[in-house]
Amino acid sequence: MPQTDPTDPKPIVAVTGASRGIGHAIVKDFHRAGWEVFTLARTPFSAVCPWAEGIVKHIEVDLSDAGSIDRACETLRDRLGDRGLGALVNNAGISPKTEAGGRLSAQETTLDVFSRVQMVNLMAPLMLCQNLLEPLRKNGGAIVNVTSIAGTQVHPFAGAAYAVSKAGLSALTRELAFELAESGVRVNAISPGEIATSILSPGTDRLVEQEVPMKRLGSPDEVAEVVLFLCSQKSSYVNGAEIPINGGQHL
């Protein structure tokens, strides 16, 4: 298991989609906990992240392009050297909307859009797991996939392509957890519901009032804390789980 003893070398985590919202909170939580953090994103590292103080490492990658993913993983493996990887968090995802900003139904979704969503949300996490398996095995690392409540029930804002990709990511989590358990790599998922980020859809307040028993949005920090737990020794016997973080919305 990754160690967090201050006398030991820092454990290392790689996080996709860390520029805002849940991903940004995840990176900050790991940083505060003493982890060395690598971020992978399509855009350059943002200057609006002064908390990083130059410690966070950033690798540009287009998760819709298989070649870009391979190159980014090669770069990360080179930077890791022989240190291994303590955790991989597959957080990045896309959710296309209609031109008016509404839910994109299955009937309206073109094959090109459907394929791109599956590539970014499902196939990219698989490729990252495959490419980074050796350093993860070296450190007895953990993988956390970020799924969604939309993967298990029809959601008024998340479209069909997104829902299918997240349901697939849930299944992939189970498959990898079963396959990698004996090698010391644990694989789990978190399934957020309505979280207070900058990309909330109009009408979310009404949805929360009607469908969330706790009657409030979750915070990105509440999600990040569960991710950190799943990558730590505190969850050393947790494998193949998918933890809902939604205030009871799934009920």
mmCIF file of C-alpha atoms in Angstrom:
data_model
loop_
_atom_site.group_PDB
_atom_site.id
_atom_site.type_symbol
_atom_site.label_atom_id
_atom_site.label_comp_id
_atom_site.label_asym_id
_atom_site.label_seq_id
_atom_site.Cartn_x
_atom_site.Cartn_y
_atom_site.Cartn_z
ATOM 1 C CA MET A 1 0.000 0.000 0.000
ATOM 2 C CA PRO A 2 1.130 3.605 -0.583
ATOM 3 C CA GLN A 3 2.779 4.984 2.522
ATOM 4 C CA THR A 4 2.052 8.399 4.043
ATOM 5 C CA ASP A 5 4.649 8.313 6.818
ATOM 6 C CA PRO A 6 6.502 11.677 6.615
ATOM 7 C CA THR A 7 9.831 9.845 6.971
ATOM 8 C CA ASP A 8 9.116 7.895 3.756
ATOM 9 C CA PRO A 9 9.220 9.237 0.200
ATOM 10 C CA LYS A 10 6.003 10.975 -0.781
ATOM 11 C CA PRO A 11 3.371 8.696 -2.319
ATOM 12 C CA ILE A 12 2.476 9.754 -5.848
ATOM 13 C CA VAL A 13 -0.969 10.186 -7.408
ATOM 14 C CA ALA A 14 -1.977 10.934 -11.001
ATOM 15 C CA VAL A 15 -5.322 12.701 -11.517
ATOM 16 C CA THR A 16 -7.142 13.460 -14.765
ATOM 17 C CA GLY A 17 -9.416 16.478 -15.176
ATOM 18 C CA ALA A 18 -8.048 18.437 -12.243
ATOM 19 C CA SER A 19 -8.530 22.014 -13.454
ATOM 20 C CA ARG A 20 -11.855 22.706 -11.744
ATOM 21 C CA GLY A 21 -14.681 21.362 -9.623
ATOM 22 C CA ILE A 22 -14.340 17.878 -8.192
ATOM 23 C CA GLY A 23 -10.960 17.246 -9.816
ATOM 24 C CA HIS A 24 -9.480 20.434 -8.405
ATOM 25 C CA ALA A 25 -10.716 19.529 -4.920
ATOM 26 C CA ILE A 26 -9.225 16.034 -5.268
ATOM 27 C CA VAL A 27 -5.809 17.413 -6.184
ATOM 28 C CA LYS A 28 -5.836 19.887 -3.299
ATOM 29 C CA ASP A 29 -6.824 17.158 -0.811
ATOM 30 C CA PHE A 30 -3.990 14.868 -1.910
ATOM 31 C CA HIS A 31 -1.552 17.781 -1.831
ATOM 32 C CA ARG A 32 -2.568 18.686 1.723
ATOM 33 C CA ALA A 33 -2.186 15.030 2.731
ATOM 34 C CA GLY A 34 1.443 15.043 1.614
ATOM 35 C CA TRP A 35 1.170 13.296 -1.745
ATOM 36 C CA GLU A 36 3.151 14.261 -4.826
ATOM 37 C CA VAL A 37 0.552 15.073 -7.468
ATOM 38 C CA PHE A 38 0.678 14.730 -11.244
ATOM 39 C CA THR A 39 -2.214 16.248 -13.188
ATOM 40 C CA LEU A 40 -3.221 15.205 -16.691
ATOM 41 C CA ALA A 41 -5.425 17.524 -18.748
ATOM 42 C CA ARG A 42 -6.009 18.841 -22.250
ATOM 43 C CA THR A 43 -5.157 22.407 -21.257
ATOM 44 C CA PRO A 44 -1.891 23.817 -19.841
ATOM 45 C CA PHE A 45 -1.617 24.037 -16.077
ATOM 46 C CA SER A 46 -3.719 26.975 -14.920
ATOM 47 C CA ALA A 47 -2.185 30.046 -13.336
ATOM 48 C CA VAL A 48 -5.278 30.316 -11.125
ATOM 49 C CA CYS A 49 -3.945 27.496 -8.940
ATOM 50 C CA PRO A 50 -1.552 29.378 -6.621
ATOM 51 C CA TRP A 51 -2.006 26.694 -3.960
ATOM 52 C CA ALA A 52 0.233 24.383 -5.989
ATOM 53 C CA GLU A 53 3.360 26.464 -5.349
ATOM 54 C CA GLY A 54 5.150 24.679 -8.163
ATOM 55 C CA ILE A 55 4.861 21.260 -6.525
ATOM 56 C CA VAL A 56 2.155 19.854 -8.764
ATOM 57 C CA LYS A 57 3.387 18.253 -12.005
ATOM 58 C CA HIS A 58 1.310 18.722 -15.127
ATOM 59 C CA ILE A 59 1.141 16.664 -18.338
ATOM 60 C CA GLU A 60 -0.953 17.797 -21.278
ATOM 61 C CA VAL A 61 -3.068 15.047 -22.849
ATOM 62 C CA ASP A 62 -6.076 14.799 -25.140
ATOM 63 C CA LEU A 63 -8.155 11.961 -23.700
ATOM 64 C CA SER A 64 -10.098 11.667 -26.957
ATOM 65 C CA ASP A 65 -6.897 10.651 -28.768
ATOM 66 C CA ALA A 66 -5.357 7.229 -28.098
ATOM 67 C CA GLY A 67 -1.924 8.340 -29.306
ATOM 68 C CA SER A 68 -1.955 11.324 -26.970
ATOM 69 C CA ILE A 69 -2.825 9.061 -24.032
ATOM 70 C CA ASP A 70 0.037 6.696 -24.871
ATOM 71 C CA ARG A 71 2.496 9.610 -25.070
ATOM 72 C CA ALA A 72 1.275 11.132 -21.803
ATOM 73 C CA CYS A 73 1.639 7.801 -20.011
ATOM 74 C CA GLU A 74 5.158 7.392 -21.379
ATOM 75 C CA THR A 75 5.999 10.875 -20.079
ATOM 76 C CA LEU A 76 4.563 10.046 -16.662
ATOM 77 C CA ARG A 77 6.434 6.736 -16.467
ATOM 78 C CA ASP A 78 9.658 8.555 -17.348
ATOM 79 C CA ARG A 79 9.075 11.125 -14.611
ATOM 80 C CA LEU A 80 8.267 8.423 -12.083
ATOM 81 C CA GLY A 81 11.470 6.544 -12.826
ATOM 82 C CA ASP A 82 11.677 3.626 -10.411
ATOM 83 C CA ARG A 83 9.453 5.206 -7.744
ATOM 84 C CA GLY A 84 6.194 3.565 -8.755
ATOM 85 C CA LEU A 85 2.703 5.074 -8.558
ATOM 86 C CA GLY A 86 0.573 5.155 -5.417
ATOM 87 C CA ALA A 87 -2.763 5.995 -7.040
ATOM 88 C CA LEU A 88 -4.531 6.805 -10.297
ATOM 89 C CA VAL A 89 -7.759 8.829 -10.215
ATOM 90 C CA ASN A 90 -9.773 8.757 -13.449
ATOM 91 C CA ASN A 91 -11.861 11.875 -12.885
ATOM 92 C CA ALA A 92 -12.051 13.552 -16.317
ATOM 93 C CA GLY A 93 -15.281 13.274 -18.276
ATOM 94 C CA ILE A 94 -17.420 15.063 -20.840
ATOM 95 C CA SER A 95 -21.199 15.424 -21.022
ATOM 96 C CA PRO A 96 -22.405 16.910 -24.341
ATOM 97 C CA LYS A 97 -25.588 18.962 -24.453
ATOM 98 C CA THR A 98 -28.044 20.083 -27.117
ATOM 99 C CA GLU A 99 -27.500 23.437 -28.826
ATOM 100 C CA ALA A 100 -29.871 24.952 -26.281
ATOM 101 C CA GLY A 101 -27.858 23.439 -23.419
ATOM 102 C CA GLY A 102 -30.335 20.703 -22.587
ATOM 103 C CA ARG A 103 -30.134 16.948 -22.146
ATOM 104 C CA LEU A 104 -28.889 15.127 -25.259
ATOM 105 C CA SER A 105 -31.119 12.092 -25.784
ATOM 106 C CA ALA A 106 -30.096 8.792 -27.370
ATOM 107 C CA GLN A 107 -32.177 9.588 -30.448
ATOM 108 C CA GLU A 108 -30.434 12.937 -30.943
ATOM 109 C CA THR A 109 -26.878 11.733 -30.342
ATOM 110 C CA THR A 110 -24.785 11.240 -33.471
ATOM 111 C CA LEU A 111 -22.424 8.286 -33.638
ATOM 112 C CA ASP A 112 -19.449 10.656 -33.717
ATOM 113 C CA VAL A 113 -20.528 12.330 -30.477
ATOM 114 C CA PHE A 114 -21.381 8.995 -28.869
ATOM 115 C CA SER A 115 -17.980 7.558 -29.798
ATOM 116 C CA ARG A 116 -16.093 10.595 -28.481
ATOM 117 C CA VAL A 117 -17.882 10.426 -25.143
ATOM 118 C CA GLN A 118 -17.084 6.718 -24.782
ATOM 119 C CA MET A 119 -13.442 7.414 -25.662
ATOM 120 C CA VAL A 120 -12.970 10.151 -23.064
ATOM 121 C CA ASN A 121 -15.141 8.737 -20.281
ATOM 122 C CA LEU A 122 -14.555 4.993 -20.627
ATOM 123 C CA MET A 123 -11.779 3.983 -22.999
ATOM 124 C CA ALA A 124 -9.295 6.592 -21.751
ATOM 125 C CA PRO A 125 -9.542 5.313 -18.139
ATOM 126 C CA LEU A 126 -8.962 1.772 -19.439
ATOM 127 C CA MET A 127 -5.906 2.887 -21.432
ATOM 128 C CA LEU A 128 -4.497 4.776 -18.444
ATOM 129 C CA CYS A 129 -4.934 1.715 -16.230
ATOM 130 C CA GLN A 130 -3.236 -0.507 -18.808
ATOM 131 C CA ASN A 131 -0.356 1.905 -19.436
ATOM 132 C CA LEU A 132 0.296 2.627 -15.765
ATOM 133 C CA LEU A 133 -0.245 -0.862 -14.381
ATOM 134 C CA GLU A 134 3.448 -1.615 -13.879
ATOM 135 C CA PRO A 135 4.160 1.415 -11.636
ATOM 136 C CA LEU A 136 0.880 0.818 -9.800
ATOM 137 C CA ARG A 137 1.825 -2.799 -9.128
ATOM 138 C CA LYS A 138 5.244 -1.718 -7.926
ATOM 139 C CA ASN A 139 3.702 0.362 -5.136
ATOM 140 C CA GLY A 140 0.596 -1.696 -4.415
ATOM 141 C CA GLY A 141 -1.332 1.307 -5.658
ATOM 142 C CA ALA A 142 -5.030 2.089 -5.945
ATOM 143 C CA ILE A 143 -7.251 3.113 -8.850
ATOM 144 C CA VAL A 144 -10.370 5.223 -8.325
ATOM 145 C CA ASN A 145 -12.797 5.777 -11.199
ATOM 146 C CA VAL A 146 -15.315 8.617 -11.018
ATOM 147 C CA THR A 147 -18.654 7.326 -12.302
ATOM 148 C CA SER A 148 -22.031 9.045 -11.815
ATOM 149 C CA ILE A 149 -25.532 8.553 -10.517
ATOM 150 C CA ALA A 150 -26.487 8.855 -14.202
ATOM 151 C CA GLY A 151 -24.890 5.453 -14.761
ATOM 152 C CA THR A 152 -27.660 3.715 -12.804
ATOM 153 C CA GLN A 153 -30.770 5.831 -13.419
ATOM 154 C CA VAL A 154 -32.128 8.257 -15.990
ATOM 155 C CA HIS A 155 -31.012 11.780 -15.107
ATOM 156 C CA PRO A 156 -32.787 14.953 -16.245
ATOM 157 C CA PHE A 157 -29.560 16.747 -17.190
ATOM 158 C CA ALA A 158 -26.990 14.063 -18.085
ATOM 159 C CA GLY A 159 -27.463 12.710 -21.610
ATOM 160 C CA ALA A 160 -27.620 9.167 -22.922
ATOM 161 C CA ALA A 161 -24.017 8.938 -24.158
ATOM 162 C CA TYR A 162 -22.736 10.144 -20.796
ATOM 163 C CA ALA A 163 -24.950 7.706 -18.903
ATOM 164 C CA VAL A 164 -23.795 4.759 -21.024
ATOM 165 C CA SER A 165 -20.139 5.702 -20.525
ATOM 166 C CA LYS A 166 -20.529 5.898 -16.756
ATOM 167 C CA ALA A 167 -22.398 2.587 -16.584
ATOM 168 C CA GLY A 168 -19.549 1.078 -18.582
ATOM 169 C CA LEU A 169 -16.990 2.591 -16.209
ATOM 170 C CA SER A 170 -18.803 0.955 -13.289
ATOM 171 C CA ALA A 171 -18.526 -2.432 -15.020
ATOM 172 C CA LEU A 172 -14.879 -1.789 -15.884
ATOM 173 C CA THR A 173 -14.202 -1.022 -12.211
ATOM 174 C CA ARG A 174 -15.569 -4.423 -11.201
ATOM 175 C CA GLU A 175 -13.600 -6.243 -13.909
ATOM 176 C CA LEU A 176 -10.304 -4.572 -13.043
ATOM 177 C CA ALA A 177 -10.867 -5.037 -9.305
ATOM 178 C CA PHE A 178 -11.291 -8.764 -9.856
ATOM 179 C CA GLU A 179 -8.329 -9.076 -12.230
ATOM 180 C CA LEU A 180 -5.806 -6.978 -10.294
ATOM 181 C CA ALA A 181 -6.581 -7.936 -6.691
ATOM 182 C CA GLU A 182 -3.913 -10.628 -6.437
ATOM 183 C CA SER A 183 -1.264 -8.222 -7.744
ATOM 184 C CA GLY A 184 -1.946 -5.820 -4.857
ATOM 185 C CA VAL A 185 -3.722 -3.138 -6.910
ATOM 186 C CA ARG A 186 -7.180 -2.203 -5.613
ATOM 187 C CA VAL A 187 -9.803 -0.688 -7.930
ATOM 188 C CA ASN A 188 -12.852 1.194 -6.678
ATOM 189 C CA ALA A 189 -15.233 3.889 -7.877
ATOM 190 C CA ILE A 190 -17.169 6.824 -6.525
ATOM 191 C CA SER A 191 -20.552 7.816 -7.937
ATOM 192 C CA PRO A 192 -21.326 11.511 -7.318
ATOM 193 C CA GLY A 193 -24.802 12.978 -7.537
ATOM 194 C CA GLU A 194 -25.514 16.719 -7.428
ATOM 195 C CA ILE A 195 -22.268 18.442 -6.463
ATOM 196 C CA ALA A 196 -21.810 22.217 -6.161
ATOM 197 C CA THR A 197 -19.556 23.084 -9.107
ATOM 198 C CA SER A 198 -19.525 25.796 -11.772
ATOM 199 C CA ILE A 199 -21.209 23.536 -14.353
ATOM 200 C CA LEU A 200 -24.506 22.839 -12.581
ATOM 201 C CA SER A 201 -27.510 22.824 -14.903
ATOM 202 C CA PRO A 202 -30.466 25.192 -14.457
ATOM 203 C CA GLY A 203 -33.107 23.452 -12.382
ATOM 204 C CA THR A 204 -30.652 21.672 -10.087
ATOM 205 C CA ASP A 205 -32.056 23.420 -7.003
ATOM 206 C CA ARG A 206 -35.515 22.001 -7.752
ATOM 207 C CA LEU A 207 -34.053 18.539 -8.363
ATOM 208 C CA VAL A 208 -32.227 18.626 -5.033
ATOM 209 C CA GLU A 209 -35.383 19.663 -3.198
ATOM 210 C CA GLN A 210 -37.431 16.869 -4.762
ATOM 211 C CA GLU A 211 -34.966 13.962 -4.967
ATOM 212 C CA VAL A 212 -32.139 14.405 -2.436
ATOM 213 C CA PRO A 213 -33.168 13.342 1.093
ATOM 214 C CA MET A 214 -30.483 15.581 2.652
ATOM 215 C CA LYS A 215 -31.983 18.588 0.783
ATOM 216 C CA ARG A 216 -28.666 20.102 -0.211
ATOM 217 C CA LEU A 217 -25.894 19.908 -2.779
ATOM 218 C CA GLY A 218 -22.710 18.037 -1.993
ATOM 219 C CA SER A 219 -19.413 19.900 -2.013
ATOM 220 C CA PRO A 220 -16.364 18.976 -4.106
ATOM 221 C CA ASP A 221 -14.420 18.590 -0.836
ATOM 222 C CA GLU A 222 -16.872 15.926 0.368
ATOM 223 C CA VAL A 223 -16.148 13.967 -2.811
ATOM 224 C CA ALA A 224 -12.389 14.470 -2.567
ATOM 225 C CA GLU A 225 -12.255 13.104 0.972
ATOM 226 C CA VAL A 226 -13.770 9.799 -0.146
ATOM 227 C CA VAL A 227 -11.319 9.532 -3.042
ATOM 228 C CA LEU A 228 -8.380 10.104 -0.704
ATOM 229 C CA PHE A 229 -9.767 7.469 1.671
ATOM 230 C CA LEU A 230 -10.002 4.910 -1.152
ATOM 231 C CA CYS A 231 -6.350 5.539 -2.049
ATOM 232 C CA SER A 232 -5.088 5.271 1.540
ATOM 233 C CA GLN A 233 -4.242 2.423 3.891
ATOM 234 C CA LYS A 234 -7.506 3.103 5.720
ATOM 235 C CA SER A 235 -9.341 1.327 2.889
ATOM 236 C CA SER A 236 -6.845 -1.510 2.469
ATOM 237 C CA TYR A 237 -9.585 -4.188 2.299
ATOM 238 C CA VAL A 238 -11.960 -2.230 0.068
ATOM 239 C CA ASN A 239 -11.898 -3.506 -3.509
ATOM 240 C CA GLY A 240 -14.466 -3.439 -6.311
ATOM 241 C CA ALA A 241 -16.736 -1.013 -4.465
ATOM 242 C CA GLU A 242 -18.684 1.897 -5.941
ATOM 243 C CA ILE A 243 -19.524 4.455 -3.295
ATOM 244 C CA PRO A 244 -22.499 6.774 -3.958
ATOM 245 C CA ILE A 245 -21.879 10.367 -2.870
ATOM 246 C CA ASN A 246 -25.272 11.936 -3.352
ATOM 247 C CA GLY A 247 -27.005 12.653 -0.058
ATOM 248 C CA GLY A 248 -29.220 9.593 -0.525
ATOM 249 C CA GLN A 249 -30.441 10.541 -4.016
ATOM 250 C CA HIS A 250 -29.979 6.980 -5.247
ATOM 251 C CA LEU A 251 -32.564 5.761 -2.728
#
